[in-house]
Amino acid sequence: MKPIIAPSILSADFSNLAKDIEMINNSEADWFHVDVMDGVFVPNISFGFPVINAINKIAKKPLDVHLMIVDPDKYLSKFKEVGAHVLSVHYEACTHLHRTIQGIKGLEMLAGVAINPHTSVSLLENVIADIDVVLMMSVNPGFGGQKFIENTYAKIADLKELILQKNSKAKIEVDGGVDLNNAPKLLKEGADILVAGNTVFSSPDPTKTISLLKEIRG
Ligand code: DX5
Ligand code: ZN
């Protein structure tokens, strides 16, 4: 199976976003990964609805929206309105996670749950059958360009086992520090979707880097 490649807009050139969106449109990438940070759940602020809406107007591929915000329930329908196809909330930010998942699905978006590096995969046991995506953080969320955390490999293997055990259709998405060197092992452990910010946008030829990621097999 070919991996789904989701370049992260956080590493794009914000003074010329249209150019980077066009590049992704014309590349082998599958999704746009869109990081929303509120300065409360994570120590950084990225962008909000007007920017996502603008991206959505020219993006020709689905928006994979990663919410790093507290109280996401307040904004689910707003994210649907600005074009989210996949909407992922953080396990650590949701007191009533099951309700939040139902809310996302009720709005006809794919439901994702993101887990921080310290969060055990076993905590997803009771929701794994209800979700479409697990967004496994391989860095602490908040910034692009951080170093990949090696413990992620073991967590992917655990998650794969849980998915099979529970007969879940959830896809495994890895986010943070993904590059051409660690991608083969991530896919081998069971990852289905690779997010890449720095690896794509800091490379001399981002289109080519996306193709190289797309060609990798586990
Ligand atoms: C981090 C974000 C990531 C980030 C990935 O909080 O969730 O999506 O943009 O960037 P890289 O690939 O540079 O680690
Ligand atoms: Zn992300």
XYZ file of C-alpha atoms and ligand atoms in Angstrom:
233
model
C 0.000 0.000 0.000
C 1.221 3.462 -0.882
C 1.371 5.807 2.097
C -0.832 8.890 2.247
C 1.431 11.943 2.249
C 0.256 15.063 4.069
C 2.628 18.036 3.814
C 2.256 20.387 6.779
C 1.337 23.949 5.843
C 2.957 25.168 9.076
C 6.315 25.021 7.298
C 5.068 26.784 4.149
C 5.930 30.358 3.174
C 3.100 32.368 4.777
C 3.956 35.422 2.697
C 3.253 33.384 -0.423
C 0.928 30.639 0.686
C -0.776 30.348 -2.711
C 2.494 29.288 -4.325
C 3.054 26.465 -1.816
C -0.564 25.338 -2.101
C -0.193 25.174 -5.885
C 2.988 23.152 -5.438
C 1.069 20.623 -3.297
C -1.863 20.613 -5.742
C 0.526 19.655 -8.530
C 2.485 17.115 -6.494
C 1.840 13.521 -5.495
C 0.728 14.634 -2.023
C -2.669 13.395 -0.897
C -3.770 15.779 1.855
C -2.965 19.216 3.237
C -2.030 18.941 6.932
C -3.296 22.075 8.670
C -2.059 22.742 12.236
C -4.251 24.924 14.438
C -2.610 26.107 17.690
C -4.265 28.246 20.338
C -1.382 29.283 22.600
C -3.083 27.439 25.499
C -2.951 23.724 24.681
C 0.455 24.302 23.072
C 2.969 27.110 23.604
C 2.475 28.546 20.123
C -0.225 30.210 18.015
C -0.562 29.394 14.317
C -3.625 30.533 12.364
C -7.393 30.284 12.411
C -10.549 30.246 10.316
C -9.867 33.014 7.754
C -6.565 31.445 6.753
C -7.999 27.916 6.544
C -10.908 29.230 4.493
C -8.463 30.892 2.094
C -6.430 27.687 1.804
C -9.592 25.705 1.137
C -10.544 27.959 -1.766
C -7.480 26.980 -3.766
C -6.582 23.565 -2.332
C -7.515 20.700 -4.656
C -6.908 18.003 -2.048
C -8.597 17.279 1.294
C -7.739 19.334 4.380
C -6.469 17.273 7.297
C -6.982 19.625 10.232
C -5.022 18.997 13.440
C -6.483 20.907 16.373
C -4.006 21.725 19.122
C -6.590 23.663 21.074
C -8.528 23.361 24.309
C -12.291 22.973 24.131
C -12.512 21.913 20.468
C -16.249 21.105 20.810
C -17.022 24.822 20.562
C -15.684 25.029 17.017
C -16.450 21.714 15.285
C -19.079 23.102 12.912
C -16.913 26.111 12.139
C -14.089 23.794 11.011
C -16.557 21.927 8.827
C -17.607 25.251 7.260
C -14.029 26.189 6.359
C -13.468 22.864 4.642
C -12.031 20.308 7.090
C -12.211 16.784 5.682
C -10.426 15.079 8.557
C -10.696 16.744 11.974
C -8.350 15.539 14.706
C -8.650 16.563 18.342
C -6.167 15.821 21.097
C -6.965 13.055 23.571
C -5.373 15.274 26.239
C -7.705 18.200 25.447
C -11.032 16.350 25.549
C -12.857 15.588 28.779
C -15.699 13.898 26.911
C -13.780 12.443 24.008
C -16.536 10.086 22.901
C -18.977 12.981 22.631
C -16.452 15.003 20.628
C -15.899 12.098 18.208
C -19.641 11.722 17.707
C -19.863 15.462 17.086
C -17.203 15.319 14.353
C -18.816 12.319 12.671
C -22.250 13.906 12.936
C -20.898 16.768 10.835
C -19.715 14.287 8.213
C -16.020 14.737 8.742
C -13.550 11.932 9.376
C -12.763 11.793 13.097
C -9.171 11.723 14.292
C -7.704 11.527 17.774
C -4.176 12.838 18.337
C -2.012 11.537 21.158
C 1.043 13.215 22.633
C 4.330 11.317 22.970
C 3.668 10.592 26.672
C 0.138 9.276 26.092
C -0.220 5.512 26.046
C -1.901 3.883 23.080
C -3.928 1.715 25.478
C -5.978 4.792 26.455
C -7.618 4.596 23.028
C -9.014 1.142 23.723
C -12.585 2.338 24.164
C -12.735 4.680 21.179
C -10.553 2.987 18.590
C -13.516 1.289 16.888
C -15.248 4.677 16.473
C -12.481 6.692 14.856
C -11.036 7.031 11.378
C -7.544 8.240 12.218
C -5.093 8.128 15.114
C -2.688 11.035 14.858
C 0.384 9.781 16.631
C 2.603 12.671 17.672
C 6.264 11.852 17.211
C 7.329 15.228 18.676
C 5.744 17.323 21.397
C 3.170 19.415 19.533
C 3.631 23.135 18.998
C 6.424 23.579 16.487
C 7.680 22.330 13.152
C 11.220 21.134 12.592
C 11.682 19.226 15.858
C 13.608 16.017 16.392
C 11.734 12.737 15.950
C 11.140 10.762 19.183
C 12.372 7.170 18.739
C 9.822 5.627 21.115
C 7.221 6.282 18.400
C 8.107 3.044 16.592
C 7.058 0.934 19.579
C 3.870 2.968 19.984
C 2.913 2.389 16.346
C 3.386 -1.349 16.785
C 1.162 -1.275 19.912
C -1.451 0.755 18.085
C -1.459 -1.586 15.107
C -2.094 -4.467 17.479
C -4.959 -2.622 19.189
C -6.525 -1.767 15.816
C -6.453 -5.408 14.709
C -7.688 -6.654 18.067
C -10.669 -4.291 18.038
C -11.430 -4.732 14.349
C -11.032 -1.005 13.854
C -10.641 0.682 10.464
C -8.556 3.511 11.946
C -5.534 4.670 9.950
C -2.268 5.483 11.680
C -0.899 8.964 10.936
C 2.533 9.995 12.189
C 3.272 13.669 12.808
C 6.570 15.314 13.721
C 10.133 14.927 12.551
C 9.200 12.551 9.730
C 11.924 12.352 7.083
C 13.198 10.130 4.284
C 15.327 8.142 6.740
C 12.719 7.235 9.352
C 9.740 6.891 6.972
C 10.542 3.287 5.871
C 10.588 2.064 9.475
C 7.418 4.001 10.332
C 5.599 2.311 7.449
C 7.026 -1.058 8.410
C 5.604 -0.713 11.932
C 2.186 0.061 10.476
C 1.902 3.778 9.687
C -0.517 4.629 6.850
C -0.200 8.413 6.686
C 2.940 10.530 6.953
C 2.864 14.235 7.831
C 5.954 16.138 6.735
C 6.635 19.832 7.256
C 10.290 20.648 7.430
C 11.329 17.652 5.308
C 9.214 18.911 2.407
C 9.515 22.677 2.658
C 13.206 22.895 3.591
C 14.245 20.633 0.762
C 15.638 22.105 -2.460
C 12.872 20.439 -4.486
C 9.688 19.981 -2.388
C 7.753 18.318 -5.237
C 10.487 15.741 -5.645
C 10.690 15.159 -1.882
C 6.940 14.475 -1.813
C 7.413 11.924 -4.637
C 10.251 10.271 -2.748
C 8.091 9.984 0.381
C 5.249 8.578 -1.701
C 7.504 5.874 -3.139
C 8.641 4.560 0.252
C 7.362 1.142 1.329
C 7.590 -0.451 4.734
C 3.676 19.988 15.328
C 2.714 19.852 14.193
C 3.271 19.218 13.008
C 4.408 19.947 12.352
C 5.257 18.918 11.690
O 3.010 20.434 16.430
O 1.597 19.087 14.597
O 2.251 18.934 12.040
O 3.994 20.898 11.409
O 6.398 19.523 11.230
P 7.743 18.725 10.985
O 7.458 17.696 9.941
O 8.676 19.799 10.525
O 8.154 18.115 12.302
Zn 0.195 18.408 13.018
